[in-house]
PDB file as gemmi writes it, atoms N, CA and C in Angstrom:
CRYST1    1.000    1.000    1.000  90.00  90.00  90.00 P 1                      
ATOM      1  N   UNK A   1       0.942  -1.268  -0.195  1.00  0.00           N  
ATOM      2  CA  UNK A   1      -0.204  -0.035   0.068  1.00  0.00           C  
ATOM      3  C   UNK A   1       1.060   1.291   0.099  1.00  0.00           C  
ATOM      4  N   UNK A   2       0.727   2.300  -0.818  1.00  0.00           N  
ATOM      5  CA  UNK A   2       1.544   3.235  -1.213  1.00  0.00           C  
ATOM      6  C   UNK A   2       0.952   4.297  -0.259  1.00  0.00           C  
ATOM      7  N   UNK A   3       1.601   5.101   0.339  1.00  0.00           N  
ATOM      8  CA  UNK A   3       1.459   6.200   1.588  1.00  0.00           C  
ATOM      9  C   UNK A   3       0.934   7.576   0.621  1.00  0.00           C  
ATOM     10  N   UNK A   4      -0.067   8.070   0.956  1.00  0.00           N  
ATOM     11  CA  UNK A   4      -0.438   9.213   0.535  1.00  0.00           C  
ATOM     12  C   UNK A   4       0.463  10.322   0.616  1.00  0.00           C  
ATOM     13  N   UNK A   5      -0.074  10.855  -0.831  1.00  0.00           N  
ATOM     14  CA  UNK A   5       0.969  12.491  -0.862  1.00  0.00           C  
ATOM     15  C   UNK A   5       0.026  13.372  -0.409  1.00  0.00           C  
ATOM     16  N   UNK A   6       0.489  14.348   0.395  1.00  0.00           N  
ATOM     17  CA  UNK A   6       0.181  15.493   0.670  1.00  0.00           C  
ATOM     18  C   UNK A   6       0.031  16.098  -0.343  1.00  0.00           C  
ATOM     19  N   UNK A   7      -0.875  17.127  -0.488  1.00  0.00           N  
ATOM     20  CA  UNK A   7      -1.237  18.231  -2.010  1.00  0.00           C  
ATOM     21  C   UNK A   7      -0.040  19.283  -1.377  1.00  0.00           C  
ATOM     22  N   UNK A   8       0.451  19.351  -2.597  1.00  0.00           N  
ATOM     23  CA  UNK A   8       1.111  21.015  -2.852  1.00  0.00           C  
ATOM     24  C   UNK A   8       0.318  21.800  -2.450  1.00  0.00           C  
ATOM     25  N   UNK A   9       0.961  22.812  -1.335  1.00  0.00           N  
ATOM     26  CA  UNK A   9       0.009  24.281  -1.125  1.00  0.00           C  
ATOM     27  C   UNK A   9      -0.030  24.875  -2.220  1.00  0.00           C  
ATOM     28  N   UNK A  10      -1.392  25.779  -2.475  1.00  0.00           N  
ATOM     29  CA  UNK A  10      -1.493  26.450  -3.718  1.00  0.00           C  
ATOM     30  C   UNK A  10      -1.061  28.002  -3.118  1.00  0.00           C  
ATOM     31  N   UNK A  11       0.022  28.676  -3.875  1.00  0.00           N  
ATOM     32  CA  UNK A  11       0.455  29.923  -3.149  1.00  0.00           C  
ATOM     33  C   UNK A  11      -0.676  30.851  -3.992  1.00  0.00           C  
ATOM     34  N   UNK A  12      -1.378  31.527  -2.693  1.00  0.00           N  
ATOM     35  CA  UNK A  12      -2.159  32.467  -2.917  1.00  0.00           C  
ATOM     36  C   UNK A  12      -1.543  34.107  -3.534  1.00  0.00           C  
ATOM     37  N   UNK A  13      -1.913  34.842  -4.039  1.00  0.00           N  
ATOM     38  CA  UNK A  13      -1.275  35.873  -4.783  1.00  0.00           C  
ATOM     39  C   UNK A  13      -1.207  36.946  -3.582  1.00  0.00           C  
ATOM     40  N   UNK A  14      -0.011  37.570  -3.637  1.00  0.00           N  
ATOM     41  CA  UNK A  14      -0.337  38.601  -2.364  1.00  0.00           C  
ATOM     42  C   UNK A  14      -0.633  39.699  -2.122  1.00  0.00           C  
ATOM     43  N   UNK A  15      -1.255  39.823  -1.392  1.00  0.00           N  
ATOM     44  CA  UNK A  15      -2.198  41.243  -1.223  1.00  0.00           C  
ATOM     45  C   UNK A  15      -2.356  41.784   0.069  1.00  0.00           C  
ATOM     46  N   UNK A  16      -1.074  42.937   0.149  1.00  0.00           N  
ATOM     47  CA  UNK A  16      -1.027  43.107   1.319  1.00  0.00           C  
ATOM     48  C   UNK A  16      -2.193  44.209   1.711  1.00  0.00           C  
ATOM     49  N   UNK A  17      -3.418  44.293   1.178  1.00  0.00           N  
ATOM     50  CA  UNK A  17      -4.353  45.522   1.603  1.00  0.00           C  
ATOM     51  C   UNK A  17      -5.308  44.951   2.333  1.00  0.00           C  
ATOM     52  N   UNK A  18      -5.880  45.942   3.371  1.00  0.00           N  
ATOM     53  CA  UNK A  18      -6.743  45.815   4.458  1.00  0.00           C  
ATOM     54  C   UNK A  18      -7.694  46.502   4.491  1.00  0.00           C  
ATOM     55  N   UNK A  19      -9.061  46.136   3.600  1.00  0.00           N  
ATOM     56  CA  UNK A  19     -10.109  47.553   3.846  1.00  0.00           C  
ATOM     57  C   UNK A  19     -10.882  47.012   5.164  1.00  0.00           C  
ATOM     58  N   UNK A  20     -11.774  48.000   5.745  1.00  0.00           N  
ATOM     59  CA  UNK A  20     -12.479  47.940   6.680  1.00  0.00           C  
ATOM     60  C   UNK A  20     -13.441  49.463   6.668  1.00  0.00           C  
ATOM     61  N   UNK A  21     -14.755  48.868   7.161  1.00  0.00           N  
ATOM     62  CA  UNK A  21     -15.867  50.201   7.057  1.00  0.00           C  
ATOM     63  C   UNK A  21     -16.609  50.083   8.032  1.00  0.00           C  
ATOM     64  N   UNK A  22     -17.541  51.453   8.341  1.00  0.00           N  
ATOM     65  CA  UNK A  22     -18.380  51.140   9.929  1.00  0.00           C  
ATOM     66  C   UNK A  22     -19.590  51.134   8.630  1.00  0.00           C  
ATOM     67  N   UNK A  23     -20.452  51.158   9.378  1.00  0.00           N  
ATOM     68  CA  UNK A  23     -22.093  51.453   8.821  1.00  0.00           C  
ATOM     69  C   UNK A  23     -22.000  53.086   8.785  1.00  0.00           C  
ATOM     70  N   UNK A  24     -22.890  53.514   8.193  1.00  0.00           N  
ATOM     71  CA  UNK A  24     -22.964  54.732   7.738  1.00  0.00           C  
ATOM     72  C   UNK A  24     -23.860  55.101   8.898  1.00  0.00           C  
ATOM     73  N   UNK A  25     -23.524  56.083   9.800  1.00  0.00           N  
ATOM     74  CA  UNK A  25     -24.376  56.606  11.009  1.00  0.00           C  
ATOM     75  C   UNK A  25     -25.373  57.718  10.136  1.00  0.00           C  
ATOM     76  N   UNK A  26     -26.618  57.882  10.752  1.00  0.00           N  
ATOM     77  CA  UNK A  26     -27.196  58.884  10.786  1.00  0.00           C  
ATOM     78  C   UNK A  26     -27.484  59.959  11.443  1.00  0.00           C  
ATOM     79  N   UNK A  27     -26.916  61.328  11.473  1.00  0.00           N  
ATOM     80  CA  UNK A  27     -26.739  61.935  12.622  1.00  0.00           C  
ATOM     81  C   UNK A  27     -28.046  62.959  12.589  1.00  0.00           C  
ATOM     82  N   UNK A  28     -29.245  62.209  13.021  1.00  0.00           N  
ATOM     83  CA  UNK A  28     -30.302  63.012  13.236  1.00  0.00           C  
ATOM     84  C   UNK A  28     -30.248  63.054  14.595  1.00  0.00           C  
ATOM     85  N   UNK A  29     -29.326  62.814  15.510  1.00  0.00           N  
ATOM     86  CA  UNK A  29     -29.422  62.664  17.055  1.00  0.00           C  
ATOM     87  C   UNK A  29     -28.023  62.750  17.424  1.00  0.00           C  
ATOM     88  N   UNK A  30     -27.697  62.588  18.618  1.00  0.00           N  
ATOM     89  CA  UNK A  30     -26.498  62.492  19.002  1.00  0.00           C  
ATOM     90  C   UNK A  30     -25.719  61.309  18.940  1.00  0.00           C  
ATOM     91  N   UNK A  31     -24.446  61.257  19.175  1.00  0.00           N  
ATOM     92  CA  UNK A  31     -24.018  59.803  18.885  1.00  0.00           C  
ATOM     93  C   UNK A  31     -24.050  59.189  20.334  1.00  0.00           C  
ATOM     94  N   UNK A  32     -24.097  57.613  20.202  1.00  0.00           N  
ATOM     95  CA  UNK A  32     -24.507  56.838  21.191  1.00  0.00           C  
ATOM     96  C   UNK A  32     -23.244  55.712  21.733  1.00  0.00           C  
ATOM     97  N   UNK A  33     -23.379  55.265  22.589  1.00  0.00           N  
ATOM     98  CA  UNK A  33     -22.476  54.137  22.846  1.00  0.00           C  
ATOM     99  C   UNK A  33     -22.409  52.942  21.896  1.00  0.00           C  
ATOM    100  N   UNK A  34     -23.257  52.663  20.754  1.00  0.00           N  
ATOM    101  CA  UNK A  34     -23.279  51.687  19.720  1.00  0.00           C  
ATOM    102  C   UNK A  34     -22.063  52.477  18.616  1.00  0.00           C  
ATOM    103  N   UNK A  35     -22.573  53.803  18.247  1.00  0.00           N  
ATOM    104  CA  UNK A  35     -21.597  54.514  17.577  1.00  0.00           C  
ATOM    105  C   UNK A  35     -19.954  54.355  17.961  1.00  0.00           C  
ATOM    106  N   UNK A  36     -19.699  54.695  19.499  1.00  0.00           N  
ATOM    107  CA  UNK A  36     -18.558  54.436  19.921  1.00  0.00           C  
ATOM    108  C   UNK A  36     -18.447  53.392  20.012  1.00  0.00           C  
ATOM    109  N   UNK A  37     -18.924  51.957  19.930  1.00  0.00           N  
ATOM    110  CA  UNK A  37     -18.353  50.628  19.905  1.00  0.00           C  
ATOM    111  C   UNK A  37     -17.670  50.294  18.547  1.00  0.00           C  
ATOM    112  N   UNK A  38     -18.324  50.829  17.575  1.00  0.00           N  
ATOM    113  CA  UNK A  38     -18.264  50.528  16.528  1.00  0.00           C  
ATOM    114  C   UNK A  38     -16.626  51.268  16.061  1.00  0.00           C  
ATOM    115  N   UNK A  39     -16.943  52.609  16.234  1.00  0.00           N  
ATOM    116  CA  UNK A  39     -15.734  53.155  15.828  1.00  0.00           C  
ATOM    117  C   UNK A  39     -14.266  52.703  16.496  1.00  0.00           C  
ATOM    118  N   UNK A  40     -14.230  52.492  17.631  1.00  0.00           N  
ATOM    119  CA  UNK A  40     -13.194  52.255  18.558  1.00  0.00           C  
ATOM    120  C   UNK A  40     -12.595  50.749  17.923  1.00  0.00           C  
ATOM    121  N   UNK A  41     -13.785  49.606  17.628  1.00  0.00           N  
ATOM    122  CA  UNK A  41     -13.607  48.488  17.255  1.00  0.00           C  
ATOM    123  C   UNK A  41     -13.046  48.459  16.160  1.00  0.00           C  
ATOM    124  N   UNK A  42     -13.548  48.926  15.106  1.00  0.00           N  
ATOM    125  CA  UNK A  42     -12.812  49.221  13.440  1.00  0.00           C  
ATOM    126  C   UNK A  42     -11.609  50.216  13.687  1.00  0.00           C  
ATOM    127  N   UNK A  43     -11.361  50.662  14.422  1.00  0.00           N  
ATOM    128  CA  UNK A  43     -10.135  51.461  14.521  1.00  0.00           C  
ATOM    129  C   UNK A  43      -9.235  50.672  15.431  1.00  0.00           C  
ATOM    130  N   UNK A  44      -9.546  49.651  16.127  1.00  0.00           N  
ATOM    131  CA  UNK A  44      -8.644  49.089  17.071  1.00  0.00           C  
ATOM    132  C   UNK A  44      -7.914  47.964  15.656  1.00  0.00           C  
ATOM    133  N   UNK A  45      -9.074  47.161  14.999  1.00  0.00           N  
ATOM    134  CA  UNK A  45      -8.442  46.077  14.106  1.00  0.00           C  
ATOM    135  C   UNK A  45      -8.152  47.454  12.780  1.00  0.00           C  
ATOM    136  N   UNK A  46      -8.013  48.298  12.445  1.00  0.00           N  
ATOM    137  CA  UNK A  46      -7.288  49.099  11.293  1.00  0.00           C  
ATOM    138  C   UNK A  46      -5.895  49.135  11.963  1.00  0.00           C  
ATOM    139  N   UNK A  47      -5.427  49.476  13.316  1.00  0.00           N  
ATOM    140  CA  UNK A  47      -4.625  49.601  13.618  1.00  0.00           C  
ATOM    141  C   UNK A  47      -3.537  48.409  13.719  1.00  0.00           C  
ATOM    142  N   UNK A  48      -4.154  47.635  14.102  1.00  0.00           N  
ATOM    143  CA  UNK A  48      -3.442  45.997  14.279  1.00  0.00           C  
ATOM    144  C   UNK A  48      -2.963  45.710  12.762  1.00  0.00           C  
ATOM    145  N   UNK A  49      -3.761  46.096  11.669  1.00  0.00           N  
ATOM    146  CA  UNK A  49      -3.452  45.499  10.616  1.00  0.00           C  
ATOM    147  C   UNK A  49      -2.567  46.383  10.011  1.00  0.00           C  
ATOM    148  N   UNK A  50      -2.024  47.967  10.523  1.00  0.00           N  
ATOM    149  CA  UNK A  50      -1.421  48.552  10.061  1.00  0.00           C  
ATOM    150  C   UNK A  50       0.246  48.097  10.720  1.00  0.00           C  
ATOM    151  N   UNK A  51      -0.130  47.764  11.792  1.00  0.00           N  
ATOM    152  CA  UNK A  51       1.329  47.188  12.621  1.00  0.00           C  
ATOM    153  C   UNK A  51       1.608  45.662  11.872  1.00  0.00           C  
ATOM    154  N   UNK A  52       0.757  45.184  11.350  1.00  0.00           N  
ATOM    155  CA  UNK A  52       1.054  43.562  10.928  1.00  0.00           C  
ATOM    156  C   UNK A  52       1.648  43.956   9.596  1.00  0.00           C  
ATOM    157  N   UNK A  53       2.046  45.144   9.156  1.00  0.00           N  
ATOM    158  CA  UNK A  53       2.163  45.642   7.818  1.00  0.00           C  
ATOM    159  C   UNK A  53       1.626  45.647   6.485  1.00  0.00           C  
ATOM    160  N   UNK A  54       0.036  46.007   6.790  1.00  0.00           N  
ATOM    161  CA  UNK A  54      -0.694  45.895   5.894  1.00  0.00           C  
ATOM    162  C   UNK A  54      -0.994  47.573   5.394  1.00  0.00           C  
ATOM    163  N   UNK A  55      -1.606  47.469   3.570  1.00  0.00           N  
ATOM    164  CA  UNK A  55      -2.019  48.812   3.524  1.00  0.00           C  
ATOM    165  C   UNK A  55      -3.385  48.889   3.785  1.00  0.00           C  
ATOM    166  N   UNK A  56      -3.471  49.778   4.787  1.00  0.00           N  
ATOM    167  CA  UNK A  56      -4.979  49.763   5.130  1.00  0.00           C  
ATOM    168  C   UNK A  56      -5.962  50.980   4.495  1.00  0.00           C  
ATOM    169  N   UNK A  57      -7.208  50.745   4.551  1.00  0.00           N  
ATOM    170  CA  UNK A  57      -8.012  51.599   4.114  1.00  0.00           C  
ATOM    171  C   UNK A  57      -8.927  51.732   4.709  1.00  0.00           C  
ATOM    172  N   UNK A  58      -9.285  52.443   5.601  1.00  0.00           N  
ATOM    173  CA  UNK A  58     -10.369  52.624   6.947  1.00  0.00           C  
ATOM    174  C   UNK A  58     -11.544  53.843   6.449  1.00  0.00           C  
ATOM    175  N   UNK A  59     -12.458  53.154   6.040  1.00  0.00           N  
ATOM    176  CA  UNK A  59     -13.492  54.012   5.828  1.00  0.00           C  
ATOM    177  C   UNK A  59     -14.882  54.280   6.578  1.00  0.00           C  
ATOM    178  N   UNK A  60     -15.348  55.390   6.976  1.00  0.00           N  
ATOM    179  CA  UNK A  60     -16.610  55.654   7.705  1.00  0.00           C  
ATOM    180  C   UNK A  60     -17.256  57.107   7.381  1.00  0.00           C  
ATOM    181  N   UNK A  61     -18.347  57.131   7.569  1.00  0.00           N  
ATOM    182  CA  UNK A  61     -18.822  58.565   7.218  1.00  0.00           C  
ATOM    183  C   UNK A  61     -20.380  58.613   7.890  1.00  0.00           C  
ATOM    184  N   UNK A  62     -21.162  59.401   7.609  1.00  0.00           N  
ATOM    185  CA  UNK A  62     -22.634  59.996   8.035  1.00  0.00           C  
ATOM    186  C   UNK A  62     -23.233  59.963   6.351  1.00  0.00           C  
ATOM    187  N   UNK A  63     -24.570  59.933   6.914  1.00  0.00           N  
ATOM    188  CA  UNK A  63     -25.604  59.822   5.839  1.00  0.00           C  
ATOM    189  C   UNK A  63     -26.778  61.087   5.995  1.00  0.00           C  
ATOM    190  N   UNK A  64     -26.281  62.096   5.420  1.00  0.00           N  
ATOM    191  CA  UNK A  64     -27.123  63.230   5.921  1.00  0.00           C  
ATOM    192  C   UNK A  64     -28.332  63.323   5.027  1.00  0.00           C  
ATOM    193  N   UNK A  65     -28.400  62.379   4.265  1.00  0.00           N  
ATOM    194  CA  UNK A  65     -29.423  62.423   3.564  1.00  0.00           C  
ATOM    195  C   UNK A  65     -30.553  61.511   3.398  1.00  0.00           C  
ATOM    196  N   UNK A  66     -30.697  60.626   4.275  1.00  0.00           N  
ATOM    197  CA  UNK A  66     -31.536  59.720   4.727  1.00  0.00           C  
ATOM    198  C   UNK A  66     -32.745  60.044   4.958  1.00  0.00           C  
ATOM    199  N   UNK A  67     -33.936  59.060   5.054  1.00  0.00           N  
ATOM    200  CA  UNK A  67     -35.090  59.524   5.626  1.00  0.00           C  
ATOM    201  C   UNK A  67     -35.477  59.956   6.914  1.00  0.00           C  
ATOM    202  N   UNK A  68     -34.253  59.410   7.630  1.00  0.00           N  
ATOM    203  CA  UNK A  68     -34.403  59.865   8.989  1.00  0.00           C  
ATOM    204  C   UNK A  68     -33.440  61.207   9.581  1.00  0.00           C  
ATOM    205  N   UNK A  69     -33.311  61.515   8.405  1.00  0.00           N  
ATOM    206  CA  UNK A  69     -32.800  63.044   8.479  1.00  0.00           C  
ATOM    207  C   UNK A  69     -34.023  63.789   8.366  1.00  0.00           C  
ATOM    208  N   UNK A  70     -34.519  63.467   7.104  1.00  0.00           N  
ATOM    209  CA  UNK A  70     -35.815  64.210   6.579  1.00  0.00           C  
ATOM    210  C   UNK A  70     -36.988  64.323   7.771  1.00  0.00           C  
ATOM    211  N   UNK A  71     -37.067  63.209   8.301  1.00  0.00           N  
ATOM    212  CA  UNK A  71     -38.328  62.701   9.803  1.00  0.00           C  
ATOM    213  C   UNK A  71     -37.914  64.337  10.689  1.00  0.00           C  
ATOM    214  N   UNK A  72     -36.500  63.756  10.991  1.00  0.00           N  
ATOM    215  CA  UNK A  72     -36.067  64.689  11.960  1.00  0.00           C  
ATOM    216  C   UNK A  72     -36.208  66.108  11.531  1.00  0.00           C  
ATOM    217  N   UNK A  73     -35.847  66.441  10.703  1.00  0.00           N  
ATOM    218  CA  UNK A  73     -35.952  68.055  10.255  1.00  0.00           C  
ATOM    219  C   UNK A  73     -37.721  68.473  10.400  1.00  0.00           C  
ATOM    220  N   UNK A  74     -38.348  67.647   9.789  1.00  0.00           N  
ATOM    221  CA  UNK A  74     -39.754  67.847   9.760  1.00  0.00           C  
ATOM    222  C   UNK A  74     -40.018  67.979  11.172  1.00  0.00           C  
ATOM    223  N   UNK A  75     -39.621  67.181  11.947  1.00  0.00           N  
ATOM    224  CA  UNK A  75     -40.007  66.803  13.646  1.00  0.00           C  
ATOM    225  C   UNK A  75     -39.744  68.618  13.995  1.00  0.00           C  
ATOM    226  N   UNK A  76     -38.515  68.734  14.074  1.00  0.00           N  
ATOM    227  CA  UNK A  76     -37.979  70.051  14.465  1.00  0.00           C  
ATOM    228  C   UNK A  76     -38.133  71.649  13.547  1.00  0.00           C  
ATOM    229  N   UNK A  77     -39.127  71.366  12.471  1.00  0.00           N  
ATOM    230  CA  UNK A  77     -39.469  72.128  11.719  1.00  0.00           C  
ATOM    231  C   UNK A  77     -38.514  73.057  11.210  1.00  0.00           C  
ATOM    232  N   UNK A  78     -37.139  72.310  10.639  1.00  0.00           N  
ATOM    233  CA  UNK A  78     -36.156  73.040  10.467  1.00  0.00           C  
ATOM    234  C   UNK A  78     -35.937  72.359   8.893  1.00  0.00           C  
ATOM    235  N   UNK A  79     -34.902  73.187   7.894  1.00  0.00           N  
ATOM    236  CA  UNK A  79     -34.576  72.391   6.807  1.00  0.00           C  
ATOM    237  C   UNK A  79     -33.602  71.325   6.943  1.00  0.00           C  
ATOM    238  N   UNK A  80     -33.616  70.053   6.376  1.00  0.00           N  
ATOM    239  CA  UNK A  80     -32.708  69.031   6.597  1.00  0.00           C  
ATOM    240  C   UNK A  80     -31.092  69.422   6.380  1.00  0.00           C  
ATOM    241  N   UNK A  81     -30.879  70.635   6.068  1.00  0.00           N  
ATOM    242  CA  UNK A  81     -29.389  70.840   5.619  1.00  0.00           C  
ATOM    243  C   UNK A  81     -28.804  71.508   6.822  1.00  0.00           C  
ATOM    244  N   UNK A  82     -29.855  72.529   7.627  1.00  0.00           N  
ATOM    245  CA  UNK A  82     -29.460  72.771   8.936  1.00  0.00           C  
ATOM    246  C   UNK A  82     -29.118  71.710   9.784  1.00  0.00           C  
ATOM    247  N   UNK A  83     -30.379  70.646  10.001  1.00  0.00           N  
ATOM    248  CA  UNK A  83     -30.262  69.742  11.040  1.00  0.00           C  
ATOM    249  C   UNK A  83     -28.793  68.814  10.616  1.00  0.00           C  
ATOM    250  N   UNK A  84     -28.396  68.459   9.606  1.00  0.00           N  
ATOM    251  CA  UNK A  84     -27.079  68.112   9.124  1.00  0.00           C  
ATOM    252  C   UNK A  84     -25.923  68.854  10.089  1.00  0.00           C  
ATOM    253  N   UNK A  85     -26.088  70.056   9.067  1.00  0.00           N  
ATOM    254  CA  UNK A  85     -24.949  71.094   9.210  1.00  0.00           C  
ATOM    255  C   UNK A  85     -24.672  71.118  11.084  1.00  0.00           C  
ATOM    256  N   UNK A  86     -25.605  71.144  11.632  1.00  0.00           N  
ATOM    257  CA  UNK A  86     -25.490  71.005  13.399  1.00  0.00           C  
ATOM    258  C   UNK A  86     -25.217  69.777  13.865  1.00  0.00           C  
ATOM    259  N   UNK A  87     -25.546  68.833  13.180  1.00  0.00           N  
ATOM    260  CA  UNK A  87     -25.428  67.688  14.222  1.00  0.00           C  
ATOM    261  C   UNK A  87     -24.219  66.702  13.726  1.00  0.00           C  
ATOM    262  N   UNK A  88     -24.050  66.907  12.419  1.00  0.00           N  
ATOM    263  CA  UNK A  88     -22.585  66.305  12.054  1.00  0.00           C  
ATOM    264  C   UNK A  88     -21.303  66.192  12.782  1.00  0.00           C  
ATOM    265  N   UNK A  89     -21.185  67.417  12.770  1.00  0.00           N  
ATOM    266  CA  UNK A  89     -19.790  67.853  13.908  1.00  0.00           C  
ATOM    267  C   UNK A  89     -19.694  66.634  15.207  1.00  0.00           C  
ATOM    268  N   UNK A  90     -20.580  66.460  15.595  1.00  0.00           N  
ATOM    269  CA  UNK A  90     -20.193  65.692  16.849  1.00  0.00           C  
ATOM    270  C   UNK A  90     -19.933  64.190  16.446  1.00  0.00           C  
ATOM    271  N   UNK A  91     -20.430  63.873  15.265  1.00  0.00           N  
ATOM    272  CA  UNK A  91     -19.739  62.540  14.573  1.00  0.00           C  
ATOM    273  C   UNK A  91     -18.554  62.475  13.873  1.00  0.00           C  
ATOM    274  N   UNK A  92     -18.208  63.913  13.568  1.00  0.00           N  
ATOM    275  CA  UNK A  92     -17.002  64.010  13.045  1.00  0.00           C  
ATOM    276  C   UNK A  92     -15.655  64.409  13.937  1.00  0.00           C  
ATOM    277  N   UNK A  93     -15.941  64.826  15.070  1.00  0.00           N  
ATOM    278  CA  UNK A  93     -14.937  65.541  15.653  1.00  0.00           C  
ATOM    279  C   UNK A  93     -15.149  65.201  17.175  1.00  0.00           C  
ATOM    280  N   UNK A  94     -14.875  65.938  17.696  1.00  0.00           N  
ATOM    281  CA  UNK A  94     -15.204  65.722  19.473  1.00  0.00           C  
ATOM    282  C   UNK A  94     -15.871  65.001  20.251  1.00  0.00           C  
ATOM    283  N   UNK A  95     -17.161  64.729  19.431  1.00  0.00           N  
ATOM    284  CA  UNK A  95     -18.162  64.356  20.372  1.00  0.00           C  
ATOM    285  C   UNK A  95     -19.341  65.374  20.676  1.00  0.00           C  
ATOM    286  N   UNK A  96     -18.899  66.502  20.971  1.00  0.00           N  
ATOM    287  CA  UNK A  96     -19.946  67.670  21.291  1.00  0.00           C  
ATOM    288  C   UNK A  96     -20.883  67.803  20.441  1.00  0.00           C  
ATOM    289  N   UNK A  97     -22.139  68.055  20.654  1.00  0.00           N  
ATOM    290  CA  UNK A  97     -23.590  67.883  19.891  1.00  0.00           C  
ATOM    291  C   UNK A  97     -23.832  69.425  20.277  1.00  0.00           C  
ATOM    292  N   UNK A  98     -24.634  70.012  19.353  1.00  0.00           N  
ATOM    293  CA  UNK A  98     -25.214  70.802  19.715  1.00  0.00           C  
ATOM    294  C   UNK A  98     -26.745  70.939  19.617  1.00  0.00           C  
TER     295      UNK A  98                                                      
END                                                                             
């Protein structure tokens, strides 16, 4: 009886890229713990991949044009653009909401 030969491993193409994204936040309110958890977790993964030598592409953002934004603007009796302009900085900067 012949011994089974192990198949030669198939060499995968070298791809040194790492892509990670977050969900798109609707800035119709203030950021909450769910937003923070997602941002911190994805940031940690991106940083680890960078330390591992990967070329990291990290994408996050807000959706100022969604239905939730229109509903919030209507409830506040303001133009949608004004609601987005007022609330987006809390998602993009230091977390302070107006």
